[in-house]
XYZ file of C-alpha atoms in Angstrom:
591
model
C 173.273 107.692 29.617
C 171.150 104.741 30.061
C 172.365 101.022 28.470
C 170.450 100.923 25.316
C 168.065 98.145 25.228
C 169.051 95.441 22.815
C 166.202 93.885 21.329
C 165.567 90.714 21.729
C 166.729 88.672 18.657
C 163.579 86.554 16.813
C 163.723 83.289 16.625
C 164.576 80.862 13.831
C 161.914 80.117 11.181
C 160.398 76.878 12.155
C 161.715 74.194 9.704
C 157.368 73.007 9.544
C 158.905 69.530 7.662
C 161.224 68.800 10.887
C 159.053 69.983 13.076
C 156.760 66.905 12.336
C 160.041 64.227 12.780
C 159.382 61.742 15.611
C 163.043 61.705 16.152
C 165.296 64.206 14.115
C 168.652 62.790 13.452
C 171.285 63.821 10.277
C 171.175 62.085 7.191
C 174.661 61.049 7.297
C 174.247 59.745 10.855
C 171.175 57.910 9.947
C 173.424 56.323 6.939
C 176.000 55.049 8.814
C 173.866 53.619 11.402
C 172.010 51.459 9.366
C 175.755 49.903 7.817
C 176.558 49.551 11.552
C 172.903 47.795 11.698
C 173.834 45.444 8.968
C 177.329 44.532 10.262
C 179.792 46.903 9.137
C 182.153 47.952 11.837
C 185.143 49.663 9.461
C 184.523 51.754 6.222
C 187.241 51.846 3.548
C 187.635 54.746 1.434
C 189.523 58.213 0.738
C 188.603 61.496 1.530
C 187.735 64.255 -0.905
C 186.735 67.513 -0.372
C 182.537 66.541 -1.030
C 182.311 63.804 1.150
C 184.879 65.516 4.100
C 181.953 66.274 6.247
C 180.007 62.825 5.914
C 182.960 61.542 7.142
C 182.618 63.471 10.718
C 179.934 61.243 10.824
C 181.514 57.976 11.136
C 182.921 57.917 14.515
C 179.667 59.102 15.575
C 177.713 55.745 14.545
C 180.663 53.827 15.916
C 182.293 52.948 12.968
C 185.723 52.952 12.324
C 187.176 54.831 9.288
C 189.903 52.489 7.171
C 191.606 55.224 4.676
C 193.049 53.583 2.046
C 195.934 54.444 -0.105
C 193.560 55.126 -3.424
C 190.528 54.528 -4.320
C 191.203 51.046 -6.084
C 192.988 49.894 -3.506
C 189.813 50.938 -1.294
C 187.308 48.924 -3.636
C 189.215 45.670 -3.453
C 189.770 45.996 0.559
C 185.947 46.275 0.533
C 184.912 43.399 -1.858
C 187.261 41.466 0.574
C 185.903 42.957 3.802
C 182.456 42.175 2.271
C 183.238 38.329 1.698
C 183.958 38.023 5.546
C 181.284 40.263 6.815
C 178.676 39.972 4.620
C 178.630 43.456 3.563
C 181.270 46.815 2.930
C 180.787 49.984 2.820
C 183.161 52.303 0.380
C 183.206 56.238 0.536
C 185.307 58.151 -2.200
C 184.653 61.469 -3.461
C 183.243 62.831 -6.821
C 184.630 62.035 -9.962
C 187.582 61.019 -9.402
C 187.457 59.531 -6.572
C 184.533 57.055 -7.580
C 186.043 56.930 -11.273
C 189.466 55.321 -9.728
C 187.733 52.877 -7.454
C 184.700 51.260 -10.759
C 187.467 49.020 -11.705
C 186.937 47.465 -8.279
C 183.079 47.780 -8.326
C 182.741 46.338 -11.450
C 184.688 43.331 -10.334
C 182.211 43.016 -7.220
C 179.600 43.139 -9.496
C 180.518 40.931 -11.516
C 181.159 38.124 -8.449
C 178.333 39.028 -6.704
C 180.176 41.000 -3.512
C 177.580 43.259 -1.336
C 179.795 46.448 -1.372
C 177.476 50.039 -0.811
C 179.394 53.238 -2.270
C 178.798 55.997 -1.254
C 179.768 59.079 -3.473
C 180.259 62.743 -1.947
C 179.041 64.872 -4.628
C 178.609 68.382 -5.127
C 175.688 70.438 -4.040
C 172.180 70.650 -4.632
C 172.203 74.428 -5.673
C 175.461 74.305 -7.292
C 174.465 71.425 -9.802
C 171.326 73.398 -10.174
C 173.112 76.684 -11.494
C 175.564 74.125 -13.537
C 178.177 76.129 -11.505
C 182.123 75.088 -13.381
C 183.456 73.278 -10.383
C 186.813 71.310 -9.956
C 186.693 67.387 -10.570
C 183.905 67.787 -13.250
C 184.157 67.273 -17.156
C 183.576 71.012 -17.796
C 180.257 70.173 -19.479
C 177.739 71.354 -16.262
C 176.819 67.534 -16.673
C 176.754 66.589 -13.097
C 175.014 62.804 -13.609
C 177.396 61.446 -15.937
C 179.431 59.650 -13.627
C 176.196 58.151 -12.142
C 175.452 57.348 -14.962
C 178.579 54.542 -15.482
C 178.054 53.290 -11.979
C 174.081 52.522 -12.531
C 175.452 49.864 -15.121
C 177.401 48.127 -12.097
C 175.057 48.397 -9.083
C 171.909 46.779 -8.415
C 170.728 49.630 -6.833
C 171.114 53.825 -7.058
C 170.180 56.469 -4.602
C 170.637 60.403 -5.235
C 169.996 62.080 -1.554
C 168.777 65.446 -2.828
C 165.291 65.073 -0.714
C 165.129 64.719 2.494
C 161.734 63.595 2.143
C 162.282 59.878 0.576
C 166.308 60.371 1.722
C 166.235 57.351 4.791
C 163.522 55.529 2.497
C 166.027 55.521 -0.303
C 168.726 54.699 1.665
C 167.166 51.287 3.144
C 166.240 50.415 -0.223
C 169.679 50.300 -1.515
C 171.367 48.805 1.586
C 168.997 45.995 1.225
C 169.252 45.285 -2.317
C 173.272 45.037 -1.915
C 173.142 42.650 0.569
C 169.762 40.913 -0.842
C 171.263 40.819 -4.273
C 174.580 40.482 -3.058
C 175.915 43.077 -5.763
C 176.997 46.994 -5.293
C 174.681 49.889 -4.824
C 175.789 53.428 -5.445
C 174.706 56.518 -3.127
C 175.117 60.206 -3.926
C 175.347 62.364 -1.322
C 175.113 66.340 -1.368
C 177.368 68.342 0.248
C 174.528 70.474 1.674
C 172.402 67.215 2.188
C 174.782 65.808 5.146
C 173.447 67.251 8.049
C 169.822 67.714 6.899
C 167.260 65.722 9.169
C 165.400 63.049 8.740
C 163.114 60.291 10.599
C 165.793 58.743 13.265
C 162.600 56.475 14.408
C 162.954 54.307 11.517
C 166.042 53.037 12.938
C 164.084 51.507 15.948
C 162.817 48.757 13.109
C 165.844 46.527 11.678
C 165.885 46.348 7.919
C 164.172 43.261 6.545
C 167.074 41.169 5.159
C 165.734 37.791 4.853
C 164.924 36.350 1.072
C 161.588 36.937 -1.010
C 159.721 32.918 0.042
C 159.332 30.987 -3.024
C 155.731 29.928 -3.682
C 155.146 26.576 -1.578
C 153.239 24.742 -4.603
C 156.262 25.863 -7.011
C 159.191 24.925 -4.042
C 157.325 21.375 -3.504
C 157.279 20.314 -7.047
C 160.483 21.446 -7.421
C 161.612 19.357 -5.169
C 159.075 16.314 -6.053
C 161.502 16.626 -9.648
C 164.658 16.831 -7.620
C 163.930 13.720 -5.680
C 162.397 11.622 -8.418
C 166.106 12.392 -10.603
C 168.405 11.548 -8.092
C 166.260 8.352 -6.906
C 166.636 7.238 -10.727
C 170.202 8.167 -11.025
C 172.789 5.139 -10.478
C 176.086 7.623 -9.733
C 174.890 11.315 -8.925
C 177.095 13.639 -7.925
C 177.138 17.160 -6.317
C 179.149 19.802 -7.994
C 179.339 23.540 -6.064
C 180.111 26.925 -7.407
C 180.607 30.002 -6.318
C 177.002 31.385 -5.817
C 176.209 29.247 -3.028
C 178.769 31.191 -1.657
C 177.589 34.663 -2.825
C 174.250 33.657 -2.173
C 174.250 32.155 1.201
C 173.138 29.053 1.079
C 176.494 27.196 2.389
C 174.379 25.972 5.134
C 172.090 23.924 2.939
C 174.744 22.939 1.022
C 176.464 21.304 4.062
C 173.515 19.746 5.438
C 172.610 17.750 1.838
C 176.958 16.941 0.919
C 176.641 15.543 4.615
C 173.231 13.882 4.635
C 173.495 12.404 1.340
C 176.957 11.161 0.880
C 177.104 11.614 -2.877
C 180.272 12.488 -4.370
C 181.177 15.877 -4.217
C 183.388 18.286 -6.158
C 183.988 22.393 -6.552
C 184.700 24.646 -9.010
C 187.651 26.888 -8.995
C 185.536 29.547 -7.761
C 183.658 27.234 -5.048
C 186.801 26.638 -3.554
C 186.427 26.721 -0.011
C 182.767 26.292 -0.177
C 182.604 22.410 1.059
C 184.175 21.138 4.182
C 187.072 18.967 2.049
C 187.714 16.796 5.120
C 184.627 15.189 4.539
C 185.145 11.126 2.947
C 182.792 12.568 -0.245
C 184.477 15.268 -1.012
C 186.275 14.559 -4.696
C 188.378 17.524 -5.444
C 188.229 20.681 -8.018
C 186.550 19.994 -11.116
C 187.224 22.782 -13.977
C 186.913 20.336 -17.477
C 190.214 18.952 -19.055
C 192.000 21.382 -16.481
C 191.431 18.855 -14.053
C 192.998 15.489 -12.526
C 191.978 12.690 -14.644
C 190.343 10.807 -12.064
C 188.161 13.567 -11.373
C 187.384 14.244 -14.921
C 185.939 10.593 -15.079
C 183.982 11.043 -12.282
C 182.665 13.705 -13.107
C 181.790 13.242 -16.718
C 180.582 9.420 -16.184
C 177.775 10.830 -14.099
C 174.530 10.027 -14.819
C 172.843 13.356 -13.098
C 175.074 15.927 -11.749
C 173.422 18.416 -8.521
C 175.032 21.504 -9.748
C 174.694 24.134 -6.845
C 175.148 27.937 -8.002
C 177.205 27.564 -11.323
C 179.313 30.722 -12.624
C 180.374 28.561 -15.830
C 183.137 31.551 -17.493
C 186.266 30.453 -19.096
C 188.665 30.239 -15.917
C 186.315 28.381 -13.794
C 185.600 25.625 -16.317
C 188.902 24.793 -17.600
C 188.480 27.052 -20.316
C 185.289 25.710 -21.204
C 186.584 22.300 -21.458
C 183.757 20.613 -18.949
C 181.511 18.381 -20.168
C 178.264 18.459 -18.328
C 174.630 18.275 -20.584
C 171.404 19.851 -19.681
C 170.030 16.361 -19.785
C 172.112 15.108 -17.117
C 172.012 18.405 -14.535
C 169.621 20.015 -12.394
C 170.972 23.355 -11.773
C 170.155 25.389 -8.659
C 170.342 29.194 -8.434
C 169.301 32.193 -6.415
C 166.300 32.860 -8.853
C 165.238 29.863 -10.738
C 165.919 25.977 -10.684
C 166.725 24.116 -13.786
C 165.600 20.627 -13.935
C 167.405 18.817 -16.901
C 165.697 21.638 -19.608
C 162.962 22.934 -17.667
C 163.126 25.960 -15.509
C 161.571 27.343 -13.040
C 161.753 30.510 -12.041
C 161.105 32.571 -8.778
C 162.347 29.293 -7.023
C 165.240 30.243 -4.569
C 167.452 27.659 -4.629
C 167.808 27.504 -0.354
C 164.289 26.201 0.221
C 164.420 24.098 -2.347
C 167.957 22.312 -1.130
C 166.771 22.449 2.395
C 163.265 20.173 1.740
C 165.407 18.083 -0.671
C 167.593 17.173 2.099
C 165.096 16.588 4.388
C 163.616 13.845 2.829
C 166.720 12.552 1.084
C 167.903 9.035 1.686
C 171.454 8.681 2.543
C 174.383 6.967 0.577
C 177.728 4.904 1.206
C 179.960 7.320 0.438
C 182.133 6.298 -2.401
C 185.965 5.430 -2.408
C 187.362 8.769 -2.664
C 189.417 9.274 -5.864
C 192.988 9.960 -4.526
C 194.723 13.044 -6.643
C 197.971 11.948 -9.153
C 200.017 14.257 -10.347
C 200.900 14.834 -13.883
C 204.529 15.056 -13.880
C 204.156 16.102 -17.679
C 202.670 19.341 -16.487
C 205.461 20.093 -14.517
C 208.868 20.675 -16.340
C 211.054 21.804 -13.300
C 209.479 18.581 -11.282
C 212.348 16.577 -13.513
C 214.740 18.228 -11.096
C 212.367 16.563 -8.248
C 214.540 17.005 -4.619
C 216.861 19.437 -6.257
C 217.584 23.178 -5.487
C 214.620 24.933 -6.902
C 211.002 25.223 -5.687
C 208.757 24.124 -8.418
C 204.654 24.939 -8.258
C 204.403 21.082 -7.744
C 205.885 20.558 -4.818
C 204.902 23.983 -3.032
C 201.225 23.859 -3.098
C 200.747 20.472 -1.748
C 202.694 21.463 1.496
C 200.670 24.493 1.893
C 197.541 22.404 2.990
C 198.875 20.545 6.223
C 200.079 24.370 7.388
C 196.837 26.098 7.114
C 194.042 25.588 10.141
C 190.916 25.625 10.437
C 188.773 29.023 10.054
C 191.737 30.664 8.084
C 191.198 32.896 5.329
C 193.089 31.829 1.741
C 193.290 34.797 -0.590
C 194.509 34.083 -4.037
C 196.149 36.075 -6.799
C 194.508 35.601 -10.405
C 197.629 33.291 -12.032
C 199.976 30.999 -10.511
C 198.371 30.881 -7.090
C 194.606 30.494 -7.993
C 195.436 27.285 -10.069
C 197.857 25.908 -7.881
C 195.646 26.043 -4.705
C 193.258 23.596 -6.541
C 196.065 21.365 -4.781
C 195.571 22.125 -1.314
C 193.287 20.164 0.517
C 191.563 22.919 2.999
C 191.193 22.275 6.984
C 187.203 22.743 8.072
C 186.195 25.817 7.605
C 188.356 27.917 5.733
C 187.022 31.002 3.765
C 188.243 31.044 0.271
C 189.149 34.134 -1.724
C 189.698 34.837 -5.337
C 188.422 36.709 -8.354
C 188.373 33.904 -11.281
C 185.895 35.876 -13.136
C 186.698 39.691 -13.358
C 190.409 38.865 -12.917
C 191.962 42.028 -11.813
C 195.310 41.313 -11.591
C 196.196 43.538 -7.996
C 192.988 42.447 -6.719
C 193.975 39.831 -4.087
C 196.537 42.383 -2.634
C 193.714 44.876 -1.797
C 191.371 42.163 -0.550
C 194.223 41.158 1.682
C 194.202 44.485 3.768
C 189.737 43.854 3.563
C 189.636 40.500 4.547
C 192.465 40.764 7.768
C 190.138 43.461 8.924
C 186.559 41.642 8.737
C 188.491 38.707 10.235
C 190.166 40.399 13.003
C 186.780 41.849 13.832
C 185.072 38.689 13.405
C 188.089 36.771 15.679
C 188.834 34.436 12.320
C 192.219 32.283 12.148
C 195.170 34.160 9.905
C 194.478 36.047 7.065
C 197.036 34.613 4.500
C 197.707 35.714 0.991
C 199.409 34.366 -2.223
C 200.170 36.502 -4.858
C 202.797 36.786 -7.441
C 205.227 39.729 -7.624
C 203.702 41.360 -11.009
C 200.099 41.661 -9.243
C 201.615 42.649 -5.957
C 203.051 45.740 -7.180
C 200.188 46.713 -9.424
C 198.467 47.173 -4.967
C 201.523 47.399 -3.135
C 201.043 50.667 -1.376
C 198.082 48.909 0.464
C 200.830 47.159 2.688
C 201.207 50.181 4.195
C 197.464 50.478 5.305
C 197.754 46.709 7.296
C 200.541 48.106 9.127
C 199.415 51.458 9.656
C 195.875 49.252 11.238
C 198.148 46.475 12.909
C 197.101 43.986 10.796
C 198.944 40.579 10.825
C 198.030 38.990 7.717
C 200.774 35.864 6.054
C 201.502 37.667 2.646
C 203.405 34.993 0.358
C 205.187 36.447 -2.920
C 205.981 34.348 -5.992
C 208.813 35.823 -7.511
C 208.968 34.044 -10.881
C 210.052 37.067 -12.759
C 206.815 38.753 -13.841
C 203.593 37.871 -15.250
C 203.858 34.238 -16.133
C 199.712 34.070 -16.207
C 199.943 36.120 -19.515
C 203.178 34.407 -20.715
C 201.648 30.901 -20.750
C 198.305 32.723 -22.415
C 200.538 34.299 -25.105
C 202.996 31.535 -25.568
C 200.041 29.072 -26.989
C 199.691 31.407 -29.877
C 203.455 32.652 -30.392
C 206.114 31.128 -28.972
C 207.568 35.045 -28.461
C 205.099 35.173 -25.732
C 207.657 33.429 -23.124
C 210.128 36.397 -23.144
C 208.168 39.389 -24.178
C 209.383 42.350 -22.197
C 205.955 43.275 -21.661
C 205.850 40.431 -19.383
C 208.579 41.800 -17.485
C 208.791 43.556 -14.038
C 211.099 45.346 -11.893
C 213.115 43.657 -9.175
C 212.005 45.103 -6.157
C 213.371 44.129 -2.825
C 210.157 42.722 -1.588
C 211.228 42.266 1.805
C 212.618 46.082 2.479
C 209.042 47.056 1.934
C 207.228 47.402 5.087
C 210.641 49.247 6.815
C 209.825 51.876 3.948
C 206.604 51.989 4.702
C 207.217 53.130 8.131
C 207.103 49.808 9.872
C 209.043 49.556 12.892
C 210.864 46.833 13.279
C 208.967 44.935 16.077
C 205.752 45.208 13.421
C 206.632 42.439 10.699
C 208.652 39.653 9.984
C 210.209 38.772 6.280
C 211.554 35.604 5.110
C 213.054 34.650 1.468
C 212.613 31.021 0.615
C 215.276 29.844 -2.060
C 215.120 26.556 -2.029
C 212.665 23.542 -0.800
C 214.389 22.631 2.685
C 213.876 26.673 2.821
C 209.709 25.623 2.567
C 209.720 22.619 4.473
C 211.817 24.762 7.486
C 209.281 27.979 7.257
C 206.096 25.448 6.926
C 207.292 23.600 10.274
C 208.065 27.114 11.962
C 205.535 26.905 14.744
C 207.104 30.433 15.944
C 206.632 31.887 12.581
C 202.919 30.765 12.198
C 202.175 32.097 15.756
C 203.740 35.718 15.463
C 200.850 38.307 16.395
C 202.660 40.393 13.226
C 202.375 40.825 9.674
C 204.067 37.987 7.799
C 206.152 38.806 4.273
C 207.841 35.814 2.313
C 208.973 36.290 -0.700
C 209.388 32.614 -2.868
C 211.452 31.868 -5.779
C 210.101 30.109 -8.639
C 211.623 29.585 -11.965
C 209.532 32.019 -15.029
C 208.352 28.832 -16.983
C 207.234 26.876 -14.247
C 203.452 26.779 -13.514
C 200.512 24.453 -12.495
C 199.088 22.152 -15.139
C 195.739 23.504 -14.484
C 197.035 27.035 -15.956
C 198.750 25.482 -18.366
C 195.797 23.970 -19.854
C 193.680 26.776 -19.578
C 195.527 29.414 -20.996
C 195.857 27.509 -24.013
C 192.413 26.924 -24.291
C 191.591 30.812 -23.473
C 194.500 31.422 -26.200
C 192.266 29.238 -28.451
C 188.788 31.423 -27.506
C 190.657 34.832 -27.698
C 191.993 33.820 -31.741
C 188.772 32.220 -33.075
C 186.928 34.450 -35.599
């Protein structure tokens, strides 16, 4: 009996809409080759069962996949990896996934931290038949958790159409990193592999900033000019959104150029080369040393360069700076004195000024004194225990230039206001949202960025109450072979909210709710798998116990992560806390 014939089998259907692609390529592939277009080399995140398959994809665009402990964890390693790089990407699944990382987001938002996330959501056809699936509220509402994230992102994108799916996704790339804020992507589960136009990707996505209008920029700075040239004792004070907003290189060229006095807020930290003769110190109102209070407030017209003016970074708004006597530049508008212009990017407008801006004497440089009344353990100066005073001061002669300085919201981000930074260090902290955990998270972020970017160490101070509220993140730096310095203030829990409490009722001070658990900080990253080779952990007790680890050239040198866990007595803390928290204690009781 013959062979029977088998018939030949048909051919697909021609997909007509693909058919007509230049250059076909996979949604998800054409995502993550535009982040790796932008600058992101690692993405941070945790799978899920919706986004499993997107994340085949990242190897493929040669990217690097982080996975994080959690999802929080995730969103603070990518606000951090975002202040390095410029930009982070963050994948987490539906529900929730992205519900456990918005605490994160929001706080990115809020400080104006380029971080894209990208959501793997259920698909197309089963939202459409409002099909009871796991990690939904039971309601066959499948946009409510969009829904909370379009109030923190400056940008949304739902990939349910292949059509305007690559479109959509350079949109919202480019607003996160124009806007320097969050956008939020949803991703189908049956949208990952659908095609789109890979040509696109031969044209880079247009990242520079919107021009202001020349007429506008030019009498802009015509008003600049003409204030400081009448101004007997101007000064230039710089916040945090000439940070977010890249324009540190203006900055630099006019603080240079111009020799005027020149201060930071808390949150600018890091954003002026302090080695310069005209740099002044941290100004944050009454929080600050007296000498630079006068300087400050004696002013005739003050250059104030990206202002985020919230409670923290101003001393608890205790800094006394008028309209009248400030010209305010921003990323959408200038303020001269009261009027405002807006549409005027403050970078052109600081670059012309500088360029036709005479050049000062620098002034005698104001030379820090410290209070000794803000310091009760400094009574037992050269005794046994390490006080806030004498520990920050010593920290600034041990970092070096192009380091990265994360801090903790409490003890550590006032007491770094007393370091005076090397050149070129990269500043870290989250004075506005103030996520207590935050800085941990960042940590594992920022190493990463830095390591890519060949930075100097990656070092972190934290105190022991925030630390555990992110510990499991330790385990991530090892896991990557990340060396960052990690520094942990043991004082006993969370003396931040003990000196905020204590200013309204003196039970504040020992509250158990203040309280932690003693952990043995320095058994940690053995029970996170460590071997032994990986890490090195130190306990300082005392202050010979600083001044030996701070003159360790071995110890600053070790390609390893770094753990040292400090002592520090429960009521001690830096005068700039202490005056804040009793003026935030005063804010959160008025009526």
């Amino acid at each position: 009996m013959p062979d029977a014939q088998v018939p030949p089998q048909a051919a697909p259907p021609t997909d007509i809409r693909t058919s007509s692609l230049k250059s076909p390529i996979d949604l998800t592939e054409y995502l993550f080759r535009r982040l790796h277009q932008v600058g992101v080399r690692s993405v941070h995140g945790v799978p899920g069962d919706y986004n499993l398959e997107a994340l085949d994809y990242v190897a493929k665009a040669d990217l690097s996949w982080v996975g994080n402990v959690n999802e929080l964890n995730a969103a603070y390693a990518a606000d951090g990896y975002a202040r390095i790089k410029g930009i982070a990407a963050l994948v987490t699944t539906f529900g929730v996934g992205e519900l456990s990382a918005l605490n994160g987001i929001a706080g990115a938002f809020a400080e104006y931290v380029p971080v894209l996330h990208i959501v793997g959501i259920p698909s197309t056809r089963a939202q459409q038949n409002g099909l009871l699936l796991h990690h939904t509220l039971g309601t066959g509402d499948f946009g409510a958790f969009a829904g909370i994230s379009h109030t923190i992102s400056c940008a949304n994108a739902n990939l349910s159409d292949a059509a305007n799916a690559a479109a959509l996704i350079d949109h919202a790339i480019r607003e996160c990193y124009v806007q320097s804020r969050p956008a939020y992507i949803t991703l189908p589960s049956d949208m990952v592999g659908v095609k789109v136009e890979g040509d696109r990707l031969e044209t880079p996505l247009d990242l520079n900033y919107p021009p202001n209008d020349p007429a506008q920029e030019d009498f802009v700075v015509d008003e600049v000019l003409r204030a400081v040239q009448g101004a007997k004792n101007p000064i230039i004070l710089v916040d945090a959104c000439a940070i977010r907003h890249r324009a540190l290189d203006e900055v630099h060229e006019l603080v240079e150029k111009s020799g005027l006095p020149t201060f930071v807020a808390p949150m600018g930290k890091g954003a002026v080369n302090e080695t310069l003769p005209n740099y002044c110190g941290v100004y944050a109102g009454s929080a600050s040393y007296p000498e630079v209070v006068k300087m400050v407030e004696s002013s005739d017209l003050t250059l104030y360069i990206g202002a985020i003016k919230s409670d923290f970074n101003t001393g608890g708004f205790s800094y006394r700076t008028s309209n009248m006597t400030s010209i305010d530049f921003h990323s959408k508008m200038v303020r001269v004195r009261y009027a405002e212009y807006h549409g005027c990017r403050m970078n052109g407008v600081l670059q012309k000024v500088t360029q036709r801006l005479e050049k000062r004497n620098p002034p005698t440089q104001p030379k820090p004194v410290r209070d000794p009344a803000g310091y009760a353990a400094d009574q037992n100066a050269g005794g046994e225990i390490i006080t806030q005073s004498s520990f920050w001061p010593q920290v600034g002669p041990w970092l070096r230039q192009n380091d990265i300085v994360i801090t903790e919201t409490g003890t550590s981000s006032y007491g770094i206001w007393d370091v005076k930074f090397p050149k070129d260090i990269t500043a870290i902290s989250q004075v506005l949202w103030g996520s207590i955990g935050y800085a941990h998270g960042a940590c594992q972020g920022a190493a990463l960025a830095g390591k890519e970017l060949k930075k100097g160490h990656t070092v972190l101070f934290t105190g022991e109450g925030s630390f555990q509220l992110s510990a499991q993140e330790l385990s991530t730096m090892l896991r990557l072979e990340l060396t960052p310095i990690i520094f942990i203030l043991n004082n006993s829990g969370y003396t931040i909210e003990r000196f905020m409490w204590v200013n309204a009722n003196l039970h504040g001070m020992s509250a158990s709710y203040n309280d932690v658990a003693p952990w043995n900080y320095t058994a940690l990253p053995a029970a996170f798998g460590a071997q032994e080779k990986s890490f090195l952990t130190k306990q300082l007790k005392t202050p010979e116990d600083v001044k030996e680890l701070f003159a360790d050239k071995a110890f600053a040198a070790a390609q390893r992560l770094r753990l040292v866990e400090v002592f520090m007595e429960k009521k001690d803390a830096p005068s700039a806390l202490r005056i804040t928290a009793e003026a935030s204690a005063k804010n959160n009781a008025r009526q």
